[in-house]
Coordinates of C-alpha atoms in Angstrom, one line a residue:
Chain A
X222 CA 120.4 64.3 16.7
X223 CA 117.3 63.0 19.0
X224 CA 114.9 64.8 20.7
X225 CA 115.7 65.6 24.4
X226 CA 113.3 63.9 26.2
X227 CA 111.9 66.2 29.0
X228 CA 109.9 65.6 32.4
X229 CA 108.6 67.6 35.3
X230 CA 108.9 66.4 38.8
X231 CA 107.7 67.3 42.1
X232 CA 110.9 66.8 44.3
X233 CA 110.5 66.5 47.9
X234 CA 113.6 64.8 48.9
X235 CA 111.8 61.9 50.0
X236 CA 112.4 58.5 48.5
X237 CA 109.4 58.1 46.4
X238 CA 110.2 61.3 44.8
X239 CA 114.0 60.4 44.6
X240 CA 113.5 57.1 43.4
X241 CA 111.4 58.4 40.7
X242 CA 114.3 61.1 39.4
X243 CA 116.7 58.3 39.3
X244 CA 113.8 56.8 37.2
X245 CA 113.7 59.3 34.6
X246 CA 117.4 59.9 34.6
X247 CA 118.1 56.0 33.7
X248 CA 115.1 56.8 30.7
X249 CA 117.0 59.5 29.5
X250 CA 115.0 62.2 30.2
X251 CA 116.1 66.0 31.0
X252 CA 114.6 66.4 34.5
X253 CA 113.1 69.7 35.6
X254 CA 112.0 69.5 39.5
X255 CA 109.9 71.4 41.3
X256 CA 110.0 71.9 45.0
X257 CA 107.7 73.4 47.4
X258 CA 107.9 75.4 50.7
X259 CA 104.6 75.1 52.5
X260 CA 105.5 75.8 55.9
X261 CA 106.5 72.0 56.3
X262 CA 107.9 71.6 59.9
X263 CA 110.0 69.1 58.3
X264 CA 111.9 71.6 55.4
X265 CA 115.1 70.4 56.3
X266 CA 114.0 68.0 53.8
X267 CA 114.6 70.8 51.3
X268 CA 118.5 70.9 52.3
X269 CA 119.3 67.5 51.9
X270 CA 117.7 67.8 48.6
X271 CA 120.1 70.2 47.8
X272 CA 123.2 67.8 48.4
X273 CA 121.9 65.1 46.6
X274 CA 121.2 67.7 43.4
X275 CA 124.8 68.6 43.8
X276 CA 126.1 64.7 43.6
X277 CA 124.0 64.0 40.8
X278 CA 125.4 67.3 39.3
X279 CA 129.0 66.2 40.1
X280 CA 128.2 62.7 38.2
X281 CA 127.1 64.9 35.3
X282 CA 123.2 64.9 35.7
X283 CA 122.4 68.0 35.2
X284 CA 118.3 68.5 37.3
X285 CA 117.0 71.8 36.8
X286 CA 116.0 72.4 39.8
X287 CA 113.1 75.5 40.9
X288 CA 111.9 76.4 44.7
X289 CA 108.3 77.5 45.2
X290 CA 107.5 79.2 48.1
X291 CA 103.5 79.1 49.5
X292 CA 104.8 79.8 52.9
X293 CA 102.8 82.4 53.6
X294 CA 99.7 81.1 52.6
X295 CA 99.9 77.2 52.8
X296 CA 102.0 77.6 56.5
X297 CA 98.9 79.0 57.8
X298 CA 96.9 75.6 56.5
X299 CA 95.3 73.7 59.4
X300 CA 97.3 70.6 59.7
X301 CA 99.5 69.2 62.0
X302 CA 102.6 69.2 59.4
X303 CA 102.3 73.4 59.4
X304 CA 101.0 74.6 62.7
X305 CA 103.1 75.0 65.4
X306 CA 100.6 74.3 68.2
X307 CA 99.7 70.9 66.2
X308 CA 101.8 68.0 67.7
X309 CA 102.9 65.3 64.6
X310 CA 101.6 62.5 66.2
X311 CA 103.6 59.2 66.3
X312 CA 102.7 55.9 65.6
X313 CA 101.2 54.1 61.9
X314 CA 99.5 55.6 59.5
X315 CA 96.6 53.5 59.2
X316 CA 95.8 54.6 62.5
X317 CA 93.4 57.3 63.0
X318 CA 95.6 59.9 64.2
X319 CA 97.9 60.7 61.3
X320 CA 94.3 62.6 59.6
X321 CA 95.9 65.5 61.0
X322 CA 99.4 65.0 59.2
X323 CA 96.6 65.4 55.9
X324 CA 97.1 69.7 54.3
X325 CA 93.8 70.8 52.9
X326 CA 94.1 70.1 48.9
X327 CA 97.9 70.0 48.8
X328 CA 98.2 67.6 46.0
X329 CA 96.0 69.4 44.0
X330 CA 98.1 72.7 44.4
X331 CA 101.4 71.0 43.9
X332 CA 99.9 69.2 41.0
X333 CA 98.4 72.3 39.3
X334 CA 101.5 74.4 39.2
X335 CA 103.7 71.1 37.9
X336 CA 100.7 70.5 35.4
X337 CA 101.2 74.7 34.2
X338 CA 105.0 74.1 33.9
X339 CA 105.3 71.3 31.9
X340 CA 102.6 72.6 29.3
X341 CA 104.3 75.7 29.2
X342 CA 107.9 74.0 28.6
X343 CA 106.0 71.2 26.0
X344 CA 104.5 74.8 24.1
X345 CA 108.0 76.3 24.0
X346 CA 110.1 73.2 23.0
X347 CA 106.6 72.1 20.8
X348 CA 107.3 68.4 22.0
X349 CA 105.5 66.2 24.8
X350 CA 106.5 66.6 28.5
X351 CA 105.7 63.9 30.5
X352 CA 104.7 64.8 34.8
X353 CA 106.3 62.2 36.7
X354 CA 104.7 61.1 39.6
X355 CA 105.0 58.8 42.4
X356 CA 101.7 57.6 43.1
X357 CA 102.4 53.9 44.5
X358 CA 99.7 50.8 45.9
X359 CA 100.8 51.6 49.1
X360 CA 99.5 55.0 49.6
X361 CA 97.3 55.6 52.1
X362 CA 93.6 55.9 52.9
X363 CA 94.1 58.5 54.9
X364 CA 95.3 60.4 52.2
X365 CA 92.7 61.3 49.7
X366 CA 94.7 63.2 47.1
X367 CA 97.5 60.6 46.9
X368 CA 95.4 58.2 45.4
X369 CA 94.9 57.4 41.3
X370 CA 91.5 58.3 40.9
X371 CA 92.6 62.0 42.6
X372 CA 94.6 62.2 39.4
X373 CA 92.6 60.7 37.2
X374 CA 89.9 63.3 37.6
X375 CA 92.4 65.8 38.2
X376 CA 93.9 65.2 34.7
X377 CA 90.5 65.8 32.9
X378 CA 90.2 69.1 34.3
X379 CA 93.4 69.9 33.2
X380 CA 92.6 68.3 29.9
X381 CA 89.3 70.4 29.6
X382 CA 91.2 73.7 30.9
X383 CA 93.8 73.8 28.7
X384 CA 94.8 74.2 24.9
X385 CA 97.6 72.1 23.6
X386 CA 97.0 69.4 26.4
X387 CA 97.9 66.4 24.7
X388 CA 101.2 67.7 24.8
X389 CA 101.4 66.8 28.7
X390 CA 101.1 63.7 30.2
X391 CA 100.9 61.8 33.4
X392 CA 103.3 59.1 34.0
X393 CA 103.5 56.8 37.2
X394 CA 105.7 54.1 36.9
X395 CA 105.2 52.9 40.3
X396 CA 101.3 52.7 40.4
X397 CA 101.5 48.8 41.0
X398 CA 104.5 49.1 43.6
X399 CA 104.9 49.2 46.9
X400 CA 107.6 51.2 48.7
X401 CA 110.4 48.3 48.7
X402 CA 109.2 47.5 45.0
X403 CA 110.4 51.5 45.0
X404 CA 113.8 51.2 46.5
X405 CA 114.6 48.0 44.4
X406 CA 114.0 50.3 41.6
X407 CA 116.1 53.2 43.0
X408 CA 118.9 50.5 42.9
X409 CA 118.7 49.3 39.5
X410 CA 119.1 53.0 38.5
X411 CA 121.6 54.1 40.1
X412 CA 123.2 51.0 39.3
X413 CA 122.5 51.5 35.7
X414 CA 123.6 55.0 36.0
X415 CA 127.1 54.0 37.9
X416 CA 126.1 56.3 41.1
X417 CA 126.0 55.1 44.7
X418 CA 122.7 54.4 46.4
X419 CA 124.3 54.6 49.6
X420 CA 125.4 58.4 49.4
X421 CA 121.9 59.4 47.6
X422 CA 119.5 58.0 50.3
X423 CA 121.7 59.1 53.0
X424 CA 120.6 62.2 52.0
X425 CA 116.6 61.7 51.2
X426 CA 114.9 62.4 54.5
X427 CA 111.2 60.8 55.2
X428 CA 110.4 61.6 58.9
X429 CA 108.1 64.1 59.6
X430 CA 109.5 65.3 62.7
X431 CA 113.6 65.5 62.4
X432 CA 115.8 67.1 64.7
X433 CA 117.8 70.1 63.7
X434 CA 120.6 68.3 62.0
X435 CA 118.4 66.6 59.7
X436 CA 118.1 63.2 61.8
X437 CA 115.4 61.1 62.1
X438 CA 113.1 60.4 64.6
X439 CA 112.2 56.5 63.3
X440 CA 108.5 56.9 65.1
X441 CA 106.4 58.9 63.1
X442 CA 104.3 57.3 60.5
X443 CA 106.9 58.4 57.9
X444 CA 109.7 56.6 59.3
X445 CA 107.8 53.2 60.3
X446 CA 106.9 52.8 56.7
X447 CA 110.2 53.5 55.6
X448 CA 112.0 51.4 58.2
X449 CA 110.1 48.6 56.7
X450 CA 110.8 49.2 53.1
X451 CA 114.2 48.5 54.0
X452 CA 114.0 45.7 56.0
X453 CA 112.2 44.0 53.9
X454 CA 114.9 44.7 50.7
X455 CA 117.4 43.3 53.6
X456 CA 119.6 46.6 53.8
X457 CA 120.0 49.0 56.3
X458 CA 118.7 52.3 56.1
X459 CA 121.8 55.0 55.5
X460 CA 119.8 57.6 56.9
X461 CA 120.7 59.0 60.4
X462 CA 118.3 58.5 63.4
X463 CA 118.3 60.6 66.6
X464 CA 116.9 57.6 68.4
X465 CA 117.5 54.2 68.7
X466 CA 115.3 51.6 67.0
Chain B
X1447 CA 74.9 85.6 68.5
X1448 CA 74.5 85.2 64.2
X1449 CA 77.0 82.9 62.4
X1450 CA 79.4 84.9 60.5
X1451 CA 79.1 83.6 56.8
X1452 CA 82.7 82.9 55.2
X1453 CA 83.8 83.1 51.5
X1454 CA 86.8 83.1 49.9
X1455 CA 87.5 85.2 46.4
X1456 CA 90.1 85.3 43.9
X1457 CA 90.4 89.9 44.2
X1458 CA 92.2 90.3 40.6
X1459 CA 90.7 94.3 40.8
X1460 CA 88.9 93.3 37.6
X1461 CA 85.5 94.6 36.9
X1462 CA 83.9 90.7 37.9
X1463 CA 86.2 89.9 41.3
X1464 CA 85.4 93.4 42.3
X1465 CA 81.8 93.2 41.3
X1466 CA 81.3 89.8 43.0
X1467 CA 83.5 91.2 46.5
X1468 CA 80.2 93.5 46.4
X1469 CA 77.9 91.1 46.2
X1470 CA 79.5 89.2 48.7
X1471 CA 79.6 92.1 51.3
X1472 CA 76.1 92.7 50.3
X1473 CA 75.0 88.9 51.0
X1474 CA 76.3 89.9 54.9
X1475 CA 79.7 87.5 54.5
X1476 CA 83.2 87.7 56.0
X1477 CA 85.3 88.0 52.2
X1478 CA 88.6 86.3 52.3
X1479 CA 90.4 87.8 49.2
X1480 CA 93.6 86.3 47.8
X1481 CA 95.3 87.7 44.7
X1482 CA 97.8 86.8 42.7
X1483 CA 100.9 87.6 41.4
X1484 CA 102.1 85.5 38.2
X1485 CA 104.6 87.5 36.4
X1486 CA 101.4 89.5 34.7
X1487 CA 103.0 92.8 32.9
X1488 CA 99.5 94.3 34.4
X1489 CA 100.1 94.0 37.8
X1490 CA 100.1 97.6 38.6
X1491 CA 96.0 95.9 38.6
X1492 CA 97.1 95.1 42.0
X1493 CA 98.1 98.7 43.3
X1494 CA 94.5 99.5 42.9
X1495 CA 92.4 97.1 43.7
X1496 CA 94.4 98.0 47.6
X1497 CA 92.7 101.7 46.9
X1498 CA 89.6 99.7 46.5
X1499 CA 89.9 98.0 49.8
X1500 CA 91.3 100.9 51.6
X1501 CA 87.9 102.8 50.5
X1502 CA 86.0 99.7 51.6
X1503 CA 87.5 100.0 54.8
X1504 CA 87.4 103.5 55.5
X1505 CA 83.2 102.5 55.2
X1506 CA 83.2 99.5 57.8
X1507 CA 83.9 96.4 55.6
X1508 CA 87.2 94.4 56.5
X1509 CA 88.2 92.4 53.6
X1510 CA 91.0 90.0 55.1
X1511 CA 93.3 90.3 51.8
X1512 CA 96.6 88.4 51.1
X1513 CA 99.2 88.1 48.5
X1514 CA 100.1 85.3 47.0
X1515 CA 103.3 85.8 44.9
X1516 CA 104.0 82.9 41.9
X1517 CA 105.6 85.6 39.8
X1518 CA 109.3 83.1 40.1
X1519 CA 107.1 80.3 38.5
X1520 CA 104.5 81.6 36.5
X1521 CA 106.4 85.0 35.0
X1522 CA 108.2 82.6 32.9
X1523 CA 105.1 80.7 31.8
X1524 CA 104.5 80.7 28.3
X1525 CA 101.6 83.8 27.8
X1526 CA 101.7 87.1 26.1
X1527 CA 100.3 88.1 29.8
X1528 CA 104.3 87.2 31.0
X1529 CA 106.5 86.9 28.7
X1530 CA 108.3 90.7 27.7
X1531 CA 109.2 89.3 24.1
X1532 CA 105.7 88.1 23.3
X1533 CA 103.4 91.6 22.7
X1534 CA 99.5 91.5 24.4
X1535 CA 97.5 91.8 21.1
X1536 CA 95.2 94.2 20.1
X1537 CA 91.4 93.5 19.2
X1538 CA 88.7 91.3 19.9
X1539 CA 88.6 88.4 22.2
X1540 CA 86.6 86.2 19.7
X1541 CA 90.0 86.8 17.4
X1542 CA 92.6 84.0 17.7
X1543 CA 95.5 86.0 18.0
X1544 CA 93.6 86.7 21.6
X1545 CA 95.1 82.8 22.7
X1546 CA 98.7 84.3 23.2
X1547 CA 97.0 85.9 26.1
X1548 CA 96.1 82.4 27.7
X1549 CA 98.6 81.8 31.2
X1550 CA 98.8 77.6 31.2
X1551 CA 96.6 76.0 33.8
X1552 CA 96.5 79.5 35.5
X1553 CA 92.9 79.4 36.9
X1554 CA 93.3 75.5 38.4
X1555 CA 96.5 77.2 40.3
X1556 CA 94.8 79.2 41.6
X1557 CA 91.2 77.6 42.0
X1558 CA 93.8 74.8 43.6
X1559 CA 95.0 77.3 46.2
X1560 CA 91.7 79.3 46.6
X1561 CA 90.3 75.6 47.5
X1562 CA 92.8 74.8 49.9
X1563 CA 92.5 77.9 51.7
X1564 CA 88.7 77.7 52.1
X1565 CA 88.4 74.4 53.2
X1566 CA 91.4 75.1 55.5
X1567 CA 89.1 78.1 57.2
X1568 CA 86.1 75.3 57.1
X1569 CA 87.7 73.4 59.0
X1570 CA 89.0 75.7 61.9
X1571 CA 85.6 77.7 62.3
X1572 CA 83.6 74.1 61.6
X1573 CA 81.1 75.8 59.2
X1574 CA 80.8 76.1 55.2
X1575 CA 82.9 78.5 53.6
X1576 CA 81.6 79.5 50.2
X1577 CA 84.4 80.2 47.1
X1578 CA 83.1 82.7 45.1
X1579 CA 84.0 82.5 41.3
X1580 CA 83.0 85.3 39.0
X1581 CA 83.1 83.0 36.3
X1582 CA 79.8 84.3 33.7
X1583 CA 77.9 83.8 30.2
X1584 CA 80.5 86.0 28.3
X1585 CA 83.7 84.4 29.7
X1586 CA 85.6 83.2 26.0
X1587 CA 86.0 80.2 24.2
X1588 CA 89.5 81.3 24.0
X1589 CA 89.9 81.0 27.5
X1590 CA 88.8 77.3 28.9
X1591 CA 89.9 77.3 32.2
X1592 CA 86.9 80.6 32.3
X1593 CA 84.5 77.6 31.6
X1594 CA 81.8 76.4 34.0
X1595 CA 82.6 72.3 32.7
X1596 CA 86.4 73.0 33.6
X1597 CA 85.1 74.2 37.2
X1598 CA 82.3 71.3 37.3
X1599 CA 85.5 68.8 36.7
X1600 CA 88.1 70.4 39.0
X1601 CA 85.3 70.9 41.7
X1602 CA 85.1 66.5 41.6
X1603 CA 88.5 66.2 41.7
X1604 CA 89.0 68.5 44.9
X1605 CA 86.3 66.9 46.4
X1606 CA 87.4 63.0 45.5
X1607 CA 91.3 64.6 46.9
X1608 CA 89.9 66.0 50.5
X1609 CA 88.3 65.1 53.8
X1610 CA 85.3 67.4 54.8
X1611 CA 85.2 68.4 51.5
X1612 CA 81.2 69.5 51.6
X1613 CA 82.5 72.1 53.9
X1614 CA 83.8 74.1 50.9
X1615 CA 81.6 74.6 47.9
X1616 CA 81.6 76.8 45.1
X1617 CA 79.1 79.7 44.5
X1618 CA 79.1 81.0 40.8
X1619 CA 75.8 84.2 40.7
X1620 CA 76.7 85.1 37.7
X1621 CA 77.2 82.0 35.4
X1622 CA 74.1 82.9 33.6
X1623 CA 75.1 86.8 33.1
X1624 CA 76.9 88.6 30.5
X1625 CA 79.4 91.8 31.6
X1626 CA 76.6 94.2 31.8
X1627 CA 74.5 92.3 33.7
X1628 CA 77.4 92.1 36.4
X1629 CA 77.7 95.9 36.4
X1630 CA 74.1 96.4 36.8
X1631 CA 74.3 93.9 39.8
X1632 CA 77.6 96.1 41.1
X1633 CA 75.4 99.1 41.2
X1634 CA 72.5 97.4 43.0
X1635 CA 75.3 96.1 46.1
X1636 CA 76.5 100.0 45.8
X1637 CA 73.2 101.4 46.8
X1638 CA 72.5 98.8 48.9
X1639 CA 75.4 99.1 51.3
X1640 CA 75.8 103.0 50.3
X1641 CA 79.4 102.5 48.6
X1642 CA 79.9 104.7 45.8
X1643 CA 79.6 103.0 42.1
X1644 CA 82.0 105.3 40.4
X1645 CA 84.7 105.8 43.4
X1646 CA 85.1 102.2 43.1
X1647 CA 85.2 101.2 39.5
X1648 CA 87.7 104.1 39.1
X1649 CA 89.5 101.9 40.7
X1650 CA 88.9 98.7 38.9
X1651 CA 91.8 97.8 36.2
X1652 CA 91.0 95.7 33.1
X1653 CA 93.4 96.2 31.0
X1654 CA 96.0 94.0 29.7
X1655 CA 97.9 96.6 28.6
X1656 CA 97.8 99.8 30.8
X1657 CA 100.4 102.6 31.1
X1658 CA 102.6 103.0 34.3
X1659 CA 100.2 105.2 35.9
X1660 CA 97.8 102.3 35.4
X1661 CA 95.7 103.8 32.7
X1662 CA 94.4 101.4 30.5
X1663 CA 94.4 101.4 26.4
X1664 CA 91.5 101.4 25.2
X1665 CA 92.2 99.1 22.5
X1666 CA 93.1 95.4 24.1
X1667 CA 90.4 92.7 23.9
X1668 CA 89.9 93.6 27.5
X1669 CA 89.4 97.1 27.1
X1670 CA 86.7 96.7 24.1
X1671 CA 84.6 94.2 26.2
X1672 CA 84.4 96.3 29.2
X1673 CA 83.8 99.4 27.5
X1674 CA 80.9 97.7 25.2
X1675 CA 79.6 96.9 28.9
X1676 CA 79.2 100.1 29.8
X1677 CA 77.8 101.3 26.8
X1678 CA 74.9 98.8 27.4
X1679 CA 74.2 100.0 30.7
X1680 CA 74.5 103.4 29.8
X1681 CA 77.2 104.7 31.8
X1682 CA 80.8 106.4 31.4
X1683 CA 83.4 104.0 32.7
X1684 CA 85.0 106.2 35.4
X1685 CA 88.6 104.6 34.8
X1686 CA 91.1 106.4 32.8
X1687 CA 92.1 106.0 29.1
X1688 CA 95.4 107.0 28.0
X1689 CA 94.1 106.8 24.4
X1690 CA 90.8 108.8 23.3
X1691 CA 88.1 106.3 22.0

């Protein structure tokens, strides 16, 4: 019988992070996600997660599937995506603005705990684990700890900190892409893996300031870029928007 | 008006945290504690270092304390420290059997989250905040997240992954100490600020294994290394045993 091939994800029901557990499911790999509560304005995200575990589950792919909660700590961060009296300003994210949209070393916390988990499940099952990640060419400058060279020197201290780490690995398939290079790939797995990419990114939510019912606002930096990812594969976005574009 | 100094500490209501909250208080800084809660079969460590900031209270010094509860994660970590089927070993550190006890990537989750919080409070008051880390001479080979290259590499890594990052540096006093050097610097912050020495460290829990009135064994590789501190220093450790050395 083979190995079952394992991976941990960080799942944030966005559509790098979805894009990246089609990924893994069309490599074979059992996926475990991880997803965190950080006092995000935007956790609504976290629901429509939650539907789109269920269709994959219903097509037979089974995610394990964990909630962390740093609510009470992170929610008290100073950045625009947690505090209440913080407006999430609109407009591109190369403009100057969105530095406030940054949360003080959330990467690195997100990527600790993942980094812990798969070790742990890589000592247990005695077999590699690989962290998936979806570190892509068009993350921004305005985010320090989304770039490769955060994880590079993130992965050393892990290395250094850690017995057994050759057993867990980085692995970021979509280091060279850019985000319609990402949803081109969404669709070849979920062709591959006869489910419907329609359905699925209906449910991934980007914007960082939806309404109550989980719509989009199509203004914030989130949605821009994302607007654009599709219009440049040529097909409309699934999601729903509160206001016209 | 004075700057208030800011520093953040990990509070585990071990013999170092406790030791370095001292010197902290002593040094005339605000102390930010956050503690942990992974899943450790010890946490009744908790119950007391909240006597320990009562009493510090109840004498004029307000540490602002919080929670931080990981236990859903991290209690099913792979460590003799979580796991009910695997037993905490008996013995010296410098035996291997000690590596059961090791919690994966434990001390970057939390130096992760520590960070975040610090440079979080850096940025609202627009002044340094220190992150004190008890981290010292004797800390184990068997542990090497305890080791000042692991902190060295985590430290770039948080800085290469944050804006304002000089606003949140590290402050290690006792990397060059060993155990007894940390209690003899304990009872120097004591006198100086008038606390009582043995009121407090009857309060500090360093046992891996203690009883359910939080009584510690005497026998763990914890146990041995504290007790061989006080020995040096000649004092009696004022925190109960349940088994007679």
């Amino acid at each position: 019988m083979p190995e079952i091939k394992r991976c941990v994800l960080s799942l944030s029901g966005g559509m790098d992070s979805t894009s990246l557990c089609l990924h893994m499911l069309n490599g074979g790999y059992q996926v475990y996600g991880l997803s965190f509560q950080y006092g995000q304005k935007h956790a609504i995200e976290l629901e429509r997660l939650r539907e789109n575990l269920s269709y994959l589950k219903s097509k037979g792919f089974n995610v394990y599937h964990q909630l962390i909660d740093l609510s009470s700590t992170m929610g008290a961060f100073d950045s625009a995506l947690t505090k209440q009296h913080i407006d999430v300003p609109e407009g591109h994210y190369a403009e100057d603005n969105m530095r406030s949209t940054v949360v003080p070393n959330r990467n690195a916390i997100f990527a600790s705990i993942i980094y812990g988990y798969a070790l742990s499940l890589a000592q247990e099952f005695e077999q590699e684990v690989k962290l998936g990640l979806g570190v892509h060419a068009g993350d921004h400058a305005i985010y320090p700890d989304c770039r490769p060279e955060f994880y590079d020197a993130i992965d050393k201290a892990f290395k250094l900190g850690n017995w057994n780490s050759e057993l867990a690995n980085y692995y970021l398939p979509y280091l060279s892409m850019n985000k319609a290079d990402i949803l081109q790939d969404a669709i070849k797995s979920t062709g591959d893996l006869s489910l419907d990419f329609t359905t699925i990114f209906r449910n991934t939510l980007t914007c960082y300031k939806p309404n109550s019912q989980g719509q989009s606002c199509g203004r914030c930096g989130s949605c821009n870029e994302r607007l654009e990812a599709f219009e440049i594969i040529g097909k409309t976005d699934p999601a729903p928007y509160f206001v016209q574009n």
